[in-house]
Amino acid sequence: LGSNQVLFDLGSVLVISRLIEGEFPDYKQVIPPMSNNKMRVNRGQLLLAVRRAALLSTPDYQAVKFEVFKNKLVVSKSTPDIGESREELTVEYQGKELMIGFNPTYLIDVLKNLAVESVELELTDSEKPGVIRINGYVYIVLPMRLS
């Protein structure tokens, strides 16, 4: 083995790995600072609403729209020639009203894998990422332009 390779012998499996050359980027620069602008929502209800809206996604029209109001979230999707969906969810939110788009696949990925009743989604504005932080776990979802 070369000096930049590592061998893992797991009995019936042999894994050879190469170490990355260069300097690993500082991931902490990518994680937004904690925001007080948080929306608390029932995880299961949000997951189902996003899944239903995602049914109308196409490669050209992926984004699901979140309209966040005081204590109300409207999850909607409109795709020409296919249809529209619009659902209102009760949330705990006291921040500024905003409209933001997300790729539904990325939201579904995190929501289906969390074992909590409700989640807090940190929202700063329509061009900044949404962040979910739970027990040291940080999930960042970048916004999409709404067309």
PDB file of C-alpha atoms in Angstrom:
ATOM      1  CA  LEU A   1       0.000   0.000   0.000  1.00  0.00           C
ATOM      2  CA  GLY A   2       1.090   3.554  -0.705  1.00  0.00           C
ATOM      3  CA  SER A   3       1.648   6.089   2.045  1.00  0.00           C
ATOM      4  CA  ASN A   4      -1.699   7.749   1.348  1.00  0.00           C
ATOM      5  CA  GLN A   5      -3.739   4.508   1.455  1.00  0.00           C
ATOM      6  CA  VAL A   6      -5.439   2.794   4.395  1.00  0.00           C
ATOM      7  CA  LEU A   7      -6.429  -0.877   4.560  1.00  0.00           C
ATOM      8  CA  PHE A   8      -9.470  -2.118   6.491  1.00  0.00           C
ATOM      9  CA  ASP A   9      -9.702  -5.913   6.863  1.00  0.00           C
ATOM     10  CA  LEU A  10     -13.238  -6.790   7.988  1.00  0.00           C
ATOM     11  CA  GLY A  11     -12.963 -10.547   7.607  1.00  0.00           C
ATOM     12  CA  SER A  12     -14.886 -11.314   4.440  1.00  0.00           C
ATOM     13  CA  VAL A  13     -14.523  -7.736   3.182  1.00  0.00           C
ATOM     14  CA  LEU A  14     -11.311  -5.905   2.367  1.00  0.00           C
ATOM     15  CA  VAL A  15     -11.546  -2.112   1.933  1.00  0.00           C
ATOM     16  CA  ILE A  16      -8.688   0.003   0.604  1.00  0.00           C
ATOM     17  CA  SER A  17      -9.142   3.753   0.932  1.00  0.00           C
ATOM     18  CA  ARG A  18      -7.035   6.673  -0.236  1.00  0.00           C
ATOM     19  CA  LEU A  19      -6.581   9.737   1.901  1.00  0.00           C
ATOM     20  CA  ILE A  20      -7.688  12.990   0.314  1.00  0.00           C
ATOM     21  CA  GLU A  21      -4.879  15.218  -0.804  1.00  0.00           C
ATOM     22  CA  GLY A  22      -5.057  18.895  -0.002  1.00  0.00           C
ATOM     23  CA  GLU A  23      -6.898  20.749   2.688  1.00  0.00           C
ATOM     24  CA  PHE A  24     -10.471  19.885   3.653  1.00  0.00           C
ATOM     25  CA  PRO A  25     -12.737  22.949   3.340  1.00  0.00           C
ATOM     26  CA  ASP A  26     -13.946  24.567   6.555  1.00  0.00           C
ATOM     27  CA  TYR A  27     -17.523  23.277   6.652  1.00  0.00           C
ATOM     28  CA  LYS A  28     -18.379  25.609   9.547  1.00  0.00           C
ATOM     29  CA  GLN A  29     -18.298  28.552   7.134  1.00  0.00           C
ATOM     30  CA  VAL A  30     -21.218  27.008   5.227  1.00  0.00           C
ATOM     31  CA  ILE A  31     -23.459  26.531   8.270  1.00  0.00           C
ATOM     32  CA  PRO A  32     -25.495  29.672   8.939  1.00  0.00           C
ATOM     33  CA  PRO A  33     -25.412  31.074  12.475  1.00  0.00           C
ATOM     34  CA  MET A  34     -28.379  30.125  14.640  1.00  0.00           C
ATOM     35  CA  SER A  35     -31.419  32.262  13.900  1.00  0.00           C
ATOM     36  CA  ASN A  36     -34.224  33.322  16.213  1.00  0.00           C
ATOM     37  CA  ASN A  37     -36.574  33.333  13.211  1.00  0.00           C
ATOM     38  CA  LYS A  38     -37.892  29.790  13.762  1.00  0.00           C
ATOM     39  CA  MET A  39     -41.012  28.068  12.536  1.00  0.00           C
ATOM     40  CA  ARG A  40     -42.140  25.128  14.688  1.00  0.00           C
ATOM     41  CA  VAL A  41     -44.345  22.690  12.802  1.00  0.00           C
ATOM     42  CA  ASN A  42     -45.637  19.145  13.202  1.00  0.00           C
ATOM     43  CA  ARG A  43     -43.107  16.998  11.351  1.00  0.00           C
ATOM     44  CA  GLY A  44     -45.631  14.439  10.081  1.00  0.00           C
ATOM     45  CA  GLN A  45     -48.074  17.037   8.783  1.00  0.00           C
ATOM     46  CA  LEU A  46     -45.313  18.948   7.007  1.00  0.00           C
ATOM     47  CA  LEU A  47     -43.925  15.751   5.493  1.00  0.00           C
ATOM     48  CA  LEU A  48     -47.328  14.771   4.087  1.00  0.00           C
ATOM     49  CA  ALA A  49     -48.017  18.274   2.739  1.00  0.00           C
ATOM     50  CA  VAL A  50     -44.636  18.428   0.989  1.00  0.00           C
ATOM     51  CA  ARG A  51     -45.095  14.905  -0.432  1.00  0.00           C
ATOM     52  CA  ARG A  52     -48.486  15.828  -1.858  1.00  0.00           C
ATOM     53  CA  ALA A  53     -47.129  19.039  -3.389  1.00  0.00           C
ATOM     54  CA  ALA A  54     -44.151  17.121  -4.809  1.00  0.00           C
ATOM     55  CA  LEU A  55     -46.536  15.001  -6.885  1.00  0.00           C
ATOM     56  CA  LEU A  56     -46.855  18.018  -9.176  1.00  0.00           C
ATOM     57  CA  SER A  57     -43.098  18.490  -9.609  1.00  0.00           C
ATOM     58  CA  THR A  58     -41.475  18.187 -13.012  1.00  0.00           C
ATOM     59  CA  PRO A  59     -37.833  18.741 -14.008  1.00  0.00           C
ATOM     60  CA  ASP A  60     -38.750  22.274 -15.132  1.00  0.00           C
ATOM     61  CA  TYR A  61     -40.965  23.060 -12.119  1.00  0.00           C
ATOM     62  CA  GLN A  62     -39.430  21.518  -9.000  1.00  0.00           C
ATOM     63  CA  ALA A  63     -39.785  24.111  -6.264  1.00  0.00           C
ATOM     64  CA  VAL A  64     -42.500  23.827  -3.644  1.00  0.00           C
ATOM     65  CA  LYS A  65     -43.529  27.230  -2.295  1.00  0.00           C
ATOM     66  CA  PHE A  66     -43.684  28.001   1.417  1.00  0.00           C
ATOM     67  CA  GLU A  67     -45.599  31.134   2.385  1.00  0.00           C
ATOM     68  CA  VAL A  68     -44.902  31.737   6.049  1.00  0.00           C
ATOM     69  CA  PHE A  69     -47.249  33.919   8.058  1.00  0.00           C
ATOM     70  CA  LYS A  70     -47.739  34.448  11.764  1.00  0.00           C
ATOM     71  CA  ASN A  71     -48.753  30.980  13.009  1.00  0.00           C
ATOM     72  CA  LYS A  72     -49.644  29.731   9.497  1.00  0.00           C
ATOM     73  CA  LEU A  73     -47.726  28.026   6.700  1.00  0.00           C
ATOM     74  CA  VAL A  74     -49.112  27.659   3.184  1.00  0.00           C
ATOM     75  CA  VAL A  75     -47.433  24.866   1.204  1.00  0.00           C
ATOM     76  CA  SER A  76     -48.268  25.176  -2.485  1.00  0.00           C
ATOM     77  CA  LYS A  77     -47.216  23.980  -5.897  1.00  0.00           C
ATOM     78  CA  SER A  78     -48.341  25.094  -9.323  1.00  0.00           C
ATOM     79  CA  THR A  79     -47.236  23.332 -12.496  1.00  0.00           C
ATOM     80  CA  PRO A  80     -48.571  24.420 -15.909  1.00  0.00           C
ATOM     81  CA  ASP A  81     -50.642  21.763 -17.684  1.00  0.00           C
ATOM     82  CA  ILE A  82     -50.582  19.514 -14.590  1.00  0.00           C
ATOM     83  CA  GLY A  83     -52.305  21.318 -11.748  1.00  0.00           C
ATOM     84  CA  GLU A  84     -52.070  23.114  -8.448  1.00  0.00           C
ATOM     85  CA  SER A  85     -52.037  22.215  -4.782  1.00  0.00           C
ATOM     86  CA  ARG A  86     -52.379  24.412  -1.720  1.00  0.00           C
ATOM     87  CA  GLU A  87     -52.448  23.379   1.942  1.00  0.00           C
ATOM     88  CA  GLU A  88     -52.465  25.402   5.137  1.00  0.00           C
ATOM     89  CA  LEU A  89     -50.685  24.165   8.255  1.00  0.00           C
ATOM     90  CA  THR A  90     -50.818  25.621  11.746  1.00  0.00           C
ATOM     91  CA  VAL A  91     -47.333  26.532  12.939  1.00  0.00           C
ATOM     92  CA  GLU A  92     -45.679  28.473  15.746  1.00  0.00           C
ATOM     93  CA  TYR A  93     -44.007  31.430  14.078  1.00  0.00           C
ATOM     94  CA  GLN A  94     -43.537  35.036  15.135  1.00  0.00           C
ATOM     95  CA  GLY A  95     -40.983  36.224  12.555  1.00  0.00           C
ATOM     96  CA  LYS A  96     -41.436  38.309   9.437  1.00  0.00           C
ATOM     97  CA  GLU A  97     -43.692  36.986   6.694  1.00  0.00           C
ATOM     98  CA  LEU A  98     -41.802  35.468   3.814  1.00  0.00           C
ATOM     99  CA  MET A  99     -42.133  33.358   0.697  1.00  0.00           C
ATOM    100  CA  ILE A 100     -39.463  30.760  -0.072  1.00  0.00           C
ATOM    101  CA  GLY A 101     -39.100  27.819  -2.448  1.00  0.00           C
ATOM    102  CA  PHE A 102     -37.486  24.453  -1.690  1.00  0.00           C
ATOM    103  CA  ASN A 103     -36.774  21.306  -3.641  1.00  0.00           C
ATOM    104  CA  PRO A 104     -39.314  18.936  -2.050  1.00  0.00           C
ATOM    105  CA  THR A 105     -36.974  15.933  -2.281  1.00  0.00           C
ATOM    106  CA  TYR A 106     -34.499  17.518   0.129  1.00  0.00           C
ATOM    107  CA  LEU A 107     -37.205  18.369   2.657  1.00  0.00           C
ATOM    108  CA  ILE A 108     -38.716  14.889   2.413  1.00  0.00           C
ATOM    109  CA  ASP A 109     -35.275  13.343   2.989  1.00  0.00           C
ATOM    110  CA  VAL A 110     -34.828  15.011   6.352  1.00  0.00           C
ATOM    111  CA  LEU A 111     -38.447  14.917   7.544  1.00  0.00           C
ATOM    112  CA  LYS A 112     -38.916  11.183   6.925  1.00  0.00           C
ATOM    113  CA  ASN A 113     -35.770  10.328   8.893  1.00  0.00           C
ATOM    114  CA  LEU A 114     -36.391  12.326  12.057  1.00  0.00           C
ATOM    115  CA  ALA A 115     -38.064  10.626  15.015  1.00  0.00           C
ATOM    116  CA  VAL A 116     -39.565  13.741  16.598  1.00  0.00           C
ATOM    117  CA  GLU A 117     -43.116  15.047  16.705  1.00  0.00           C
ATOM    118  CA  SER A 118     -42.264  18.592  15.676  1.00  0.00           C
ATOM    119  CA  VAL A 119     -39.340  20.361  14.030  1.00  0.00           C
ATOM    120  CA  GLU A 120     -38.043  23.903  14.061  1.00  0.00           C
ATOM    121  CA  LEU A 121     -37.102  25.268  10.666  1.00  0.00           C
ATOM    122  CA  GLU A 122     -34.924  28.376  10.872  1.00  0.00           C
ATOM    123  CA  LEU A 123     -35.803  30.818   8.098  1.00  0.00           C
ATOM    124  CA  THR A 124     -33.936  34.076   7.547  1.00  0.00           C
ATOM    125  CA  ASP A 125     -35.186  35.221   4.150  1.00  0.00           C
ATOM    126  CA  SER A 126     -36.140  33.874   0.726  1.00  0.00           C
ATOM    127  CA  GLU A 127     -32.557  33.710  -0.526  1.00  0.00           C
ATOM    128  CA  LYS A 128     -30.916  32.159   2.539  1.00  0.00           C
ATOM    129  CA  PRO A 129     -30.919  28.450   3.446  1.00  0.00           C
ATOM    130  CA  GLY A 130     -33.395  26.880   5.825  1.00  0.00           C
ATOM    131  CA  VAL A 131     -31.817  25.072   8.777  1.00  0.00           C
ATOM    132  CA  ILE A 132     -33.067  22.287  11.032  1.00  0.00           C
ATOM    133  CA  ARG A 133     -31.010  21.653  14.187  1.00  0.00           C
ATOM    134  CA  ILE A 134     -31.855  18.700  16.432  1.00  0.00           C
ATOM    135  CA  ASN A 135     -29.579  17.240  19.125  1.00  0.00           C
ATOM    136  CA  GLY A 136     -26.349  18.327  17.455  1.00  0.00           C
ATOM    137  CA  TYR A 137     -27.601  17.331  13.995  1.00  0.00           C
ATOM    138  CA  VAL A 138     -27.661  20.196  11.477  1.00  0.00           C
ATOM    139  CA  TYR A 139     -29.541  19.932   8.180  1.00  0.00           C
ATOM    140  CA  ILE A 140     -29.238  22.741   5.644  1.00  0.00           C
ATOM    141  CA  VAL A 141     -31.648  23.046   2.710  1.00  0.00           C
ATOM    142  CA  LEU A 142     -30.914  25.669   0.094  1.00  0.00           C
ATOM    143  CA  PRO A 143     -33.784  27.701  -1.350  1.00  0.00           C
ATOM    144  CA  MET A 144     -34.907  27.557  -4.973  1.00  0.00           C
ATOM    145  CA  ARG A 145     -36.104  30.435  -7.102  1.00  0.00           C
ATOM    146  CA  LEU A 146     -39.845  30.508  -7.531  1.00  0.00           C
ATOM    147  CA  SER A 147     -40.871  31.091 -11.139  1.00  0.00           C
TER     148      SER A 147
END
